[in-house]
Coordinates of C-alpha atoms in Angstrom, one line a residue:
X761 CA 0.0 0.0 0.0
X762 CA 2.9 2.5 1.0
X763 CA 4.8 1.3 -1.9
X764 CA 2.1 1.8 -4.2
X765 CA 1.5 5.3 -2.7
X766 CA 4.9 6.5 -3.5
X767 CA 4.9 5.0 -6.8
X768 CA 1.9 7.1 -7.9
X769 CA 3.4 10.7 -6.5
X770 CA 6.7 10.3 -8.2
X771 CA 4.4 9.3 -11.5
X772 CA 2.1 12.2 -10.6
X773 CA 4.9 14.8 -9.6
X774 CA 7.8 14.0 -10.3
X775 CA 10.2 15.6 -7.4
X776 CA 8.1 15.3 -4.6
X777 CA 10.1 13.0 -2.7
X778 CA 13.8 14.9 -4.3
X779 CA 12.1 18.1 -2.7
X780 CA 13.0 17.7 1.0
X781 CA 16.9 18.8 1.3
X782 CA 18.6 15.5 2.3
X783 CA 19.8 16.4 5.6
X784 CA 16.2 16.9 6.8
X785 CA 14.9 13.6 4.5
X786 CA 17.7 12.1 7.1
X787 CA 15.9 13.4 9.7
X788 CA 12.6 12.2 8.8
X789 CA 13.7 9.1 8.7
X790 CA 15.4 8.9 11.6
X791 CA 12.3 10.2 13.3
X792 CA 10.0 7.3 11.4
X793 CA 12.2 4.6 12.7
X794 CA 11.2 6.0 16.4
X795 CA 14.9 7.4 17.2
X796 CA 15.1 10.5 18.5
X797 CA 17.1 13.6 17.1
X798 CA 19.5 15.4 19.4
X799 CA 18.4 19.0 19.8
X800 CA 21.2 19.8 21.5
X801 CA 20.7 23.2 23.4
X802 CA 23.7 24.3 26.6
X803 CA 22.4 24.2 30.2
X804 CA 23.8 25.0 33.7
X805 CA 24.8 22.0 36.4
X806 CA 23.7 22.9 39.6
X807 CA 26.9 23.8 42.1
X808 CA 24.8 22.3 44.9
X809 CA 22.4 19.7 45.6
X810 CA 19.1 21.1 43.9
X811 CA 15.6 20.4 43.9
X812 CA 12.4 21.5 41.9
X813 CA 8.9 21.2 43.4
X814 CA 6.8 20.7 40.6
X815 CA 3.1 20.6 40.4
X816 CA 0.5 19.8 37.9
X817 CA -3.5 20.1 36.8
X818 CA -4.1 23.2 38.5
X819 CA -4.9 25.7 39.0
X820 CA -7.3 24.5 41.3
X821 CA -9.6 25.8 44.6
X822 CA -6.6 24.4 46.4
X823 CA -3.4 26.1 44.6
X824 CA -4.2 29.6 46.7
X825 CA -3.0 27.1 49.8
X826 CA -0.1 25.4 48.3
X827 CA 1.2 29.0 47.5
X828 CA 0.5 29.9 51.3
X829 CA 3.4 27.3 51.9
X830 CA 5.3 28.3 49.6
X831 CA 5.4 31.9 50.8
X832 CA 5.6 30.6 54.6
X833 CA 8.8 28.5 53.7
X834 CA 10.4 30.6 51.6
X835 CA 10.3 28.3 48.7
X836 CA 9.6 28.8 45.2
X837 CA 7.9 26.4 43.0
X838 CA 7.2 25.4 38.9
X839 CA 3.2 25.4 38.2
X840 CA 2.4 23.1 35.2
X841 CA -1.3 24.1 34.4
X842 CA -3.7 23.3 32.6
X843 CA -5.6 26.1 29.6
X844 CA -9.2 25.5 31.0
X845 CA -8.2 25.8 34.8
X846 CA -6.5 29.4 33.7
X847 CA -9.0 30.4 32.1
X848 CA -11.6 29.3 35.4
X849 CA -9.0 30.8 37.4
X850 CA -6.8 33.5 36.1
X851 CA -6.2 35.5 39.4
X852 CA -4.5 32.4 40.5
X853 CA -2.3 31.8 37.5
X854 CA -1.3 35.9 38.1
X855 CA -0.5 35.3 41.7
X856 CA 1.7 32.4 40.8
X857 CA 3.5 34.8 38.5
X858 CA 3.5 37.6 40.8
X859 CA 4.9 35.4 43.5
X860 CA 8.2 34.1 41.5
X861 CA 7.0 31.1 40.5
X862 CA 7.3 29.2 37.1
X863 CA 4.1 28.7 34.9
X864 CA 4.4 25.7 32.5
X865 CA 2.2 24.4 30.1
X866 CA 0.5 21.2 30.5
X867 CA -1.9 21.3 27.8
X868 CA -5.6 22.5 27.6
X869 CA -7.5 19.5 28.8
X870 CA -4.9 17.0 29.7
X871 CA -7.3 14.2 28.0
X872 CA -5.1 11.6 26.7
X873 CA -7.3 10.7 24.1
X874 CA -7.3 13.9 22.5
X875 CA -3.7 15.1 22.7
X876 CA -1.9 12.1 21.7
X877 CA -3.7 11.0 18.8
X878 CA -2.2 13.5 16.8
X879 CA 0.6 16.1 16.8
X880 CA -1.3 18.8 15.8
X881 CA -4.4 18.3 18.5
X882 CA -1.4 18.4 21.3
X883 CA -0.1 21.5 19.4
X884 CA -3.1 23.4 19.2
X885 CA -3.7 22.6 22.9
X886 CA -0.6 24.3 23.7
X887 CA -1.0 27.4 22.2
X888 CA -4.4 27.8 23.6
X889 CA -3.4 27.0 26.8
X890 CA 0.0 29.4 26.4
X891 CA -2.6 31.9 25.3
X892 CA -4.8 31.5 28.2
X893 CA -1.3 32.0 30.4
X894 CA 0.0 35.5 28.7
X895 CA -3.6 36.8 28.9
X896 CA -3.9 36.2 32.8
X897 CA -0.2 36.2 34.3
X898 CA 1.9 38.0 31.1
X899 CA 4.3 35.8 30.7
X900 CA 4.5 33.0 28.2
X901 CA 5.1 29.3 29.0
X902 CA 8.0 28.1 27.2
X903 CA 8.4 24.9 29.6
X904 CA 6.2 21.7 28.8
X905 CA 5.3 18.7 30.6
X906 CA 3.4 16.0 28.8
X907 CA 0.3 14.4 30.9
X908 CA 1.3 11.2 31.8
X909 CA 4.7 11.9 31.0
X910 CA 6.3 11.2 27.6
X911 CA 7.3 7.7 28.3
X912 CA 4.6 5.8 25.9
X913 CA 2.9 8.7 24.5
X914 CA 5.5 11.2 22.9
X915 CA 6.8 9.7 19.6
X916 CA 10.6 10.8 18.3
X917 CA 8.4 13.8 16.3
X918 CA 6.2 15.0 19.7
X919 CA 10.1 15.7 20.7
X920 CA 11.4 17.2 17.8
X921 CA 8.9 19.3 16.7
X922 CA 8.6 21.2 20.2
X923 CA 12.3 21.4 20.1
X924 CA 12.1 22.9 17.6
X925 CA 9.7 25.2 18.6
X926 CA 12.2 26.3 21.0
X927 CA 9.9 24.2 24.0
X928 CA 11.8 22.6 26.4
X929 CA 10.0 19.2 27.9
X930 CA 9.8 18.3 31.2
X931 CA 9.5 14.7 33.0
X932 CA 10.8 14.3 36.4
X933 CA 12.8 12.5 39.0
X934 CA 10.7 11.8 41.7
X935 CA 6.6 11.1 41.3
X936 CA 5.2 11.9 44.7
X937 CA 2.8 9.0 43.7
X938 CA 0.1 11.4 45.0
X939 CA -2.1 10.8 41.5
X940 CA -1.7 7.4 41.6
X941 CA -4.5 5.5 43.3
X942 CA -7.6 7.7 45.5
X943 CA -7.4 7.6 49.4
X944 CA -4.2 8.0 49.1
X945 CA -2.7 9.4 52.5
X946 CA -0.4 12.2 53.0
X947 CA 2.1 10.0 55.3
X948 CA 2.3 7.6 51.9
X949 CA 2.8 10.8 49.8
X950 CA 5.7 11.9 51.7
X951 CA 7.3 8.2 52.7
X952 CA 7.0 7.8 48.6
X953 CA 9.3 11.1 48.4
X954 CA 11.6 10.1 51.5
X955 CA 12.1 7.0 48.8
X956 CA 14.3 9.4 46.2
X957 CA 16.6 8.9 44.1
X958 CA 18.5 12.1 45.4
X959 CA 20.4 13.3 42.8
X960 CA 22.4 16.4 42.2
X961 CA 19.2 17.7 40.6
X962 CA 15.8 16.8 41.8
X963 CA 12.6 17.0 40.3
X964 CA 9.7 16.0 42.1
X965 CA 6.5 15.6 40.7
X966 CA 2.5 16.6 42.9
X967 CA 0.1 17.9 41.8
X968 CA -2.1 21.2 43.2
X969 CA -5.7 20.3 41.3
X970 CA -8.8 19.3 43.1
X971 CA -8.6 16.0 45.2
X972 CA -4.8 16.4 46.7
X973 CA -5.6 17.8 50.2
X974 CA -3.4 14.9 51.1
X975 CA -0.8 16.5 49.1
X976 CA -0.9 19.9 51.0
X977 CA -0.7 18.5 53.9
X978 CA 2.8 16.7 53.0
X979 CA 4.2 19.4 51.8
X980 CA 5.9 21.1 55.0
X981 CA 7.2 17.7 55.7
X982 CA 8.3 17.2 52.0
X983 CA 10.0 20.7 52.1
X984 CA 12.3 19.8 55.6
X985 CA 13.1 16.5 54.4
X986 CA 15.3 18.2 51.3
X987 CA 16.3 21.2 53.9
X988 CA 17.2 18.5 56.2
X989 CA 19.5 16.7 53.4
X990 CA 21.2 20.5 52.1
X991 CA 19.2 20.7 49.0
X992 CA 18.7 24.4 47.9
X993 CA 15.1 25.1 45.9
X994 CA 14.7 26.6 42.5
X995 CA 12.2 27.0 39.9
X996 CA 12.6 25.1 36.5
X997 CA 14.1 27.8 34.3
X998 CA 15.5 27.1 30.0
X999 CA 19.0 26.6 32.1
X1000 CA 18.1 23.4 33.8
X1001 CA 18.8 20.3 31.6
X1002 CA 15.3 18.5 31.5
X1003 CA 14.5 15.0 32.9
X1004 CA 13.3 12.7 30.4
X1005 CA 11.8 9.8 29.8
X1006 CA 13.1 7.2 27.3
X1007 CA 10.4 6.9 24.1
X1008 CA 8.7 3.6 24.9
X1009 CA 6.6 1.8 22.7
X1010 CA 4.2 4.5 21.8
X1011 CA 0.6 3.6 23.3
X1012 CA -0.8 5.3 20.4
X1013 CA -1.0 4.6 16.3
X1014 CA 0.0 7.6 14.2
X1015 CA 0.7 8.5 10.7
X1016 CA 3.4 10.6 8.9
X1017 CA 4.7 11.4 5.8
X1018 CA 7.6 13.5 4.3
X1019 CA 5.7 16.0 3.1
X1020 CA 3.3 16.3 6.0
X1021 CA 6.7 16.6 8.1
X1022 CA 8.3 18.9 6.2
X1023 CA 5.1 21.4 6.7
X1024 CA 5.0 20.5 10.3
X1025 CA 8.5 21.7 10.6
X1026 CA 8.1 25.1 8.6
X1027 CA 5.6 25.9 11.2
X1028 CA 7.8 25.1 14.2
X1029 CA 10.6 27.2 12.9
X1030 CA 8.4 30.4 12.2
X1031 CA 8.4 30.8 15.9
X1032 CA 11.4 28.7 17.5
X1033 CA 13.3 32.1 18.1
X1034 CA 10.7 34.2 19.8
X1035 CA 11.8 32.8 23.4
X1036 CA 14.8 34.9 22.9
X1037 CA 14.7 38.8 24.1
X1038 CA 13.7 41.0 21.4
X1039 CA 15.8 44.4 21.1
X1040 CA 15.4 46.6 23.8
X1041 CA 13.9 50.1 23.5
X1042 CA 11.9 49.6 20.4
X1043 CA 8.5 51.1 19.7
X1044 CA 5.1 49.0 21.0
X1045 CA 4.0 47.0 17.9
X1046 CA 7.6 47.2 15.6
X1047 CA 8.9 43.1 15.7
X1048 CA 12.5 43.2 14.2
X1049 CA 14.5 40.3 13.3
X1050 CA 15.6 38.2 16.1
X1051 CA 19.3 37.6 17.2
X1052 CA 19.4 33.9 16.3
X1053 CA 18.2 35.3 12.4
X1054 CA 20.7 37.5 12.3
X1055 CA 24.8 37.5 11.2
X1056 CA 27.0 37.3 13.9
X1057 CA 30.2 39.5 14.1
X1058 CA 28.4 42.8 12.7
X1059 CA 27.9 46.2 13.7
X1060 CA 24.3 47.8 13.5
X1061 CA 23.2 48.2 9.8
X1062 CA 25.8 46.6 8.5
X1063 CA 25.4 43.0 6.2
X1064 CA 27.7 40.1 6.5
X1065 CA 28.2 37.4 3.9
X1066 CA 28.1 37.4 0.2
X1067 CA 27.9 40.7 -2.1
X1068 CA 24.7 39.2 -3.9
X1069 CA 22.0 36.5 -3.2
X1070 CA 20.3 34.6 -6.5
X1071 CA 17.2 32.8 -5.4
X1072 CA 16.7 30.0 -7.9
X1073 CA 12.5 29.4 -8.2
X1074 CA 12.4 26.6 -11.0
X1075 CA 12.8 29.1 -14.1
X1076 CA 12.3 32.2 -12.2
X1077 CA 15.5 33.8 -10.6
X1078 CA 15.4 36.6 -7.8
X1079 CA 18.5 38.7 -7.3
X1080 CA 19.4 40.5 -4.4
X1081 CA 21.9 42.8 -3.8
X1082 CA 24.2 43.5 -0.5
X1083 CA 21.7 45.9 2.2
X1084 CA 18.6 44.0 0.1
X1085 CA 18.6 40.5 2.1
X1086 CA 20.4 39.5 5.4
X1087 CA 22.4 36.1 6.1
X1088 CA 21.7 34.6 9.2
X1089 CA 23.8 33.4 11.9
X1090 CA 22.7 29.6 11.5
X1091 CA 22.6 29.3 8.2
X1092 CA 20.0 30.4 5.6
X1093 CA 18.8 33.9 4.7
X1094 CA 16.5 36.7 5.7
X1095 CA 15.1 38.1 2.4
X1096 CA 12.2 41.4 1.5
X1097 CA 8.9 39.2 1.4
X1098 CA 7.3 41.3 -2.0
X1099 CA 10.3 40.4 -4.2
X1100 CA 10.4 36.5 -3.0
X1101 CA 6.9 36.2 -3.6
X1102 CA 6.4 38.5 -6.8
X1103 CA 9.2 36.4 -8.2
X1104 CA 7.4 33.2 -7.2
X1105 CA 4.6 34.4 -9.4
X1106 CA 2.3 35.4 -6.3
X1107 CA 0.8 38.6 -4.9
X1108 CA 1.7 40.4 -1.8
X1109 CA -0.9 43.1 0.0
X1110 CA -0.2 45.5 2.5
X1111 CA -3.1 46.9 4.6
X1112 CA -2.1 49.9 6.8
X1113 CA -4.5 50.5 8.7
X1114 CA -4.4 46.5 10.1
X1115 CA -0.7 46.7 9.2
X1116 CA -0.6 43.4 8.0
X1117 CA 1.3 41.8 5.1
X1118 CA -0.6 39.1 3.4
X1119 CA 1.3 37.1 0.9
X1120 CA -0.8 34.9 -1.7
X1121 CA 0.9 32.4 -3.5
X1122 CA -2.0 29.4 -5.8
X1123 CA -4.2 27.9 -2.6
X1124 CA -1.5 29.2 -0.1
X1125 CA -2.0 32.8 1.8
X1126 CA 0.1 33.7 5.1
X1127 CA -1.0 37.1 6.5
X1128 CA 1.6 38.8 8.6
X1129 CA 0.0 40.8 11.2
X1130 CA 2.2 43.6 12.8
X1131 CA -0.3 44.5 15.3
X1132 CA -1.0 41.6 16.7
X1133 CA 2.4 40.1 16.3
X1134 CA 1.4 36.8 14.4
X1135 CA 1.0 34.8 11.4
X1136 CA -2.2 33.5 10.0
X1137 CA -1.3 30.7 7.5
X1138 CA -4.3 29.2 5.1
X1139 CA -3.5 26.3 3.2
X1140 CA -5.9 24.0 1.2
X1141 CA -8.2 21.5 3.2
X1142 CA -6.4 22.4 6.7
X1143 CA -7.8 24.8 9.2
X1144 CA -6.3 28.4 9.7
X1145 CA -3.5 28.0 12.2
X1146 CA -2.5 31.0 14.1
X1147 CA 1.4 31.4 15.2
X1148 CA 2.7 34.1 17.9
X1149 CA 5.3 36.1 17.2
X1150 CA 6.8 34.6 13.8
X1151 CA 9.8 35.1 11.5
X1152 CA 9.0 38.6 10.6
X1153 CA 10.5 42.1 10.8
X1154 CA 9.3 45.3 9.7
X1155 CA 12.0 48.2 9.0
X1156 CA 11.7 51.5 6.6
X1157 CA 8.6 50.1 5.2
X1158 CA 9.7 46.9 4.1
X1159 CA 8.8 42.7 5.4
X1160 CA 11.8 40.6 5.8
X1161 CA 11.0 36.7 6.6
X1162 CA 13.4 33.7 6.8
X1163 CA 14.0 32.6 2.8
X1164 CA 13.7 28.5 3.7
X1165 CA 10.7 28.9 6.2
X1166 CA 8.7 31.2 3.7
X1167 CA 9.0 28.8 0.9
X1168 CA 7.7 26.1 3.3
X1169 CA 4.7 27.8 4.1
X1170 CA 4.0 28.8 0.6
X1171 CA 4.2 25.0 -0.3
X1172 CA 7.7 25.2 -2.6
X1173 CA 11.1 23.5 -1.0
X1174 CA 14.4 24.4 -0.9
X1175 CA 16.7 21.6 -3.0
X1176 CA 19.9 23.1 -2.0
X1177 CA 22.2 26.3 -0.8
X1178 CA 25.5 27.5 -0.7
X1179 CA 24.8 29.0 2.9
X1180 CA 26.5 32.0 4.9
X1181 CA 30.0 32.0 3.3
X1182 CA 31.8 35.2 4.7
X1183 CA 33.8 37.3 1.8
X1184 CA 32.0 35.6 -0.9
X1185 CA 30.8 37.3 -4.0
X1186 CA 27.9 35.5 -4.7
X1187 CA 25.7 33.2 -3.3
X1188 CA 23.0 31.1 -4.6
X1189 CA 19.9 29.0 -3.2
X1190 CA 17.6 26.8 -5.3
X1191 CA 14.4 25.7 -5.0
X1192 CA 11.1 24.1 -6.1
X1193 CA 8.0 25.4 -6.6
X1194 CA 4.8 23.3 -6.6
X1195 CA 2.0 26.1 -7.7
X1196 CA 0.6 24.2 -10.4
X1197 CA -0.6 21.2 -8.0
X1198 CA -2.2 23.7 -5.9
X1199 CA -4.0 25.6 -8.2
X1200 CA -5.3 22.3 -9.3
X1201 CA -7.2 22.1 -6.1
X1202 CA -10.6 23.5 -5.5
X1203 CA -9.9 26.1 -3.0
X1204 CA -10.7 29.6 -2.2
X1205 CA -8.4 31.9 -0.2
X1206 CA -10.8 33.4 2.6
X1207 CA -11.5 37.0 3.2
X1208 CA -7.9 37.7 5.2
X1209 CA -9.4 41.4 5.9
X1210 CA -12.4 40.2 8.1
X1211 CA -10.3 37.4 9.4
X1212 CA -7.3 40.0 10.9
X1213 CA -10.1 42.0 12.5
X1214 CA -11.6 39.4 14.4

């Protein structure tokens, strides 16, 4: 059946499967066999024995007095919560905040069922949830923990998709045990803690939602048995190297395929830098280009890397000189979004009194909205998705996006690219366009106006 499947899109399009660059085709394929990628990413040892108290579901009736013991002791906490709870109780999610405590995301509805039959149910969750947690506390989530943990329900592409995302995923050391059977007392809570392992690093796992009385009452005792042993407390923070779980034999049956992949990914990467600190002192509503998207090594204004970019777009070619695109630090390039997508043979509008930049391109249309800071992204037979913050900057009048991600979203591929080679005249990217499939399909780009004004 797979076989067959293939067979009839290199018939039908020839190039399909040649369109994902081979590094990332290794990648997928990596992924499919249930291996994981290495992110990578640097994080800080603890100089002294460490632990994070970590708790889940809320917030609940009951979170007001686990933060009463908090305060009392002294010690501060990480909240993984859940969107609905927020949004029940958003005075508690602020005073977590307030208090100098961690809010993680732990989905919207933390039902299994939901979240872990597909990526993109789990991924929707999140961003509501993240949503729900700017709105009430201002501050957004960038630390995940999976319900259940990830052992037997995160695949190798749960992993590396929220990586990168720029999420960091959180299991733990220690499970208090306090979810694990009702009637549970607080004297088994705390002799399950007593239990370890005591590491260097400790993360213990309880949970604050409705039903863990017993919990609350542990806690003092929970808190002096890692005084008693020197630990110091701490909030999970990007810097802490997260516990996790091995893989497992995943519980439940998914699908992939390269191309589905490779438009997973595009999304991930519109917003993987935005966890990084924008420039300071810039004007409310202005989102410039982000460090990581940038050339290293330069001085303000100035452009490093080759004298001229050629974009290669099947028989189309876009030139850009030096000052017109930007290289980034990582690889890749930052390019103006009218010429990319004029050359492509689509259409870009600019409304200014939304101040948005919507981009058409056959059945594709991404909408760049600088007031709300986000990307709108339409593609045929899919539901509009909604990502915070994306690959976009807005200087003298002019949109620049990330060259590879842009493509992505518009449905083309890059096939191949010099990179950033410093003191080179010239450099050139390639790529594929696949507008003629999509204008095959019977689809209508909706109203983008009425939709940025909702």
């Amino acid at each position: 059946m797979a076989l067959g499947i293939i067979l009839l899109l290199l018939l039908l399009f020839p190039g399909t499967l040649r369109a994902m660059p081979e590094a990332e085709g290794n990648v997928y394929s990596t992924l499919k066999s249930g291996k994981r990628v290495d992110a990578g990413g640097e994080y800080k040892a603890a100089g002294q024995p460490t632990v994070y108290l970590t708790f889940d579901d809320g917030p609940s009736h009951l979170t007001p007095k686990f933060l009463d013991v908090l305060k009392e002791e002294g010690v501060p906490a990480t909240f993984f919560v859940l969107g609905e709870q927020v949004e029940a109780r958003p005075e508690v999610a602020k005073r977590i905040a307030e208090e100098g405590h961690v809010l993680g995301n732990h989905t919207y509805n933390h039902v299994y069922r939901d979240i872990y039959k597909d990526f993109s149910v789990f991924w929707e969750q999140l961003q509501h949830t993240e949503k729900a947690v700017q709105e009430a506390a201002g501050v957004r989530p960038r630390l995940v923990r999976a319900p259940g943990g990830t052992f037997g329900n995160f695949d190798a592409f749960y992993f590396y998709y929220l990586e990168q995302a720029g999420y960091q995923i959180h299991d733990w050391t220690i499970d208090s045990s306090d979810a694990r059977r009702k009637g549970i007392t607080a004297d088994e809570i705390y002799g399950t803690v007593a239990r370890g392992p005591f590491r260097q690093e400790a993360v213990v796992l309880m949970h604050d939602s409705a039903g863990h009385e017993e919990t609350l009452k542990a806690l003092p005792r929970i808190i002096r048995l890692f005084k008693d042993k020197g630990y110091v407390f701490a909030p999970l923070t990007p810097e802490v190297k997260p516990p996790q779980f091995s893989a497992g034999k995943p519980k439940w049956p998914r699908s992939s395929t390269p191309e589905g992949h490779a438009a997973r990914l595009a999304e991930m990467r519109q917003i993987s830098y935005t966890w990084r600190s924008d420039p300071a002192g810039e004007a409310p509503g202005v989102l410039h280009a982000p460090p990581s998207m940038l050339a290293s090594g330069t001085a303000e204004g100035e452009s490093r890397g080759p004298d001229q970019l050629d974009v290669v777009l099947d028989s189309r070619r876009l030139t850009l000189a030096k000052g017109e695109f930007e290289a980034a630090r990582g690889g890749g390039y930052n390019v103006p979004l009218r010429e990319l997508v004029e050359a492509m043979g689509g259409v870009v509008q600019w409304d200014d009194s939304l101040r948005t930049a919507t981009a058409r391109y056959a059945g594709h249309a991404v909408q760049y909205d600088f007031g709300r800071l986000e990307l709108r992204l339409y593609r045929p037979g899919e539901a509009t998705k909604v990502v915070p913050l994306p690959g976009m900057a807005l200087k003298d009048g002019r949109v620049t996006v990330p060259l590879q991600g842009t493509l992505e979203l518009l449905g083309s591929r890059i096939l191949s690219s010099g990179g950033v080679q410093p003191g080179a005249a010239i450099a050139e990217v390639s790529a594929r366009l696949y507008g003629n499939w999509w204008r095959l399909q019977p689809y209508q780009v909706p109203d983008l106006k009425e939709k940025a004004q909702v």
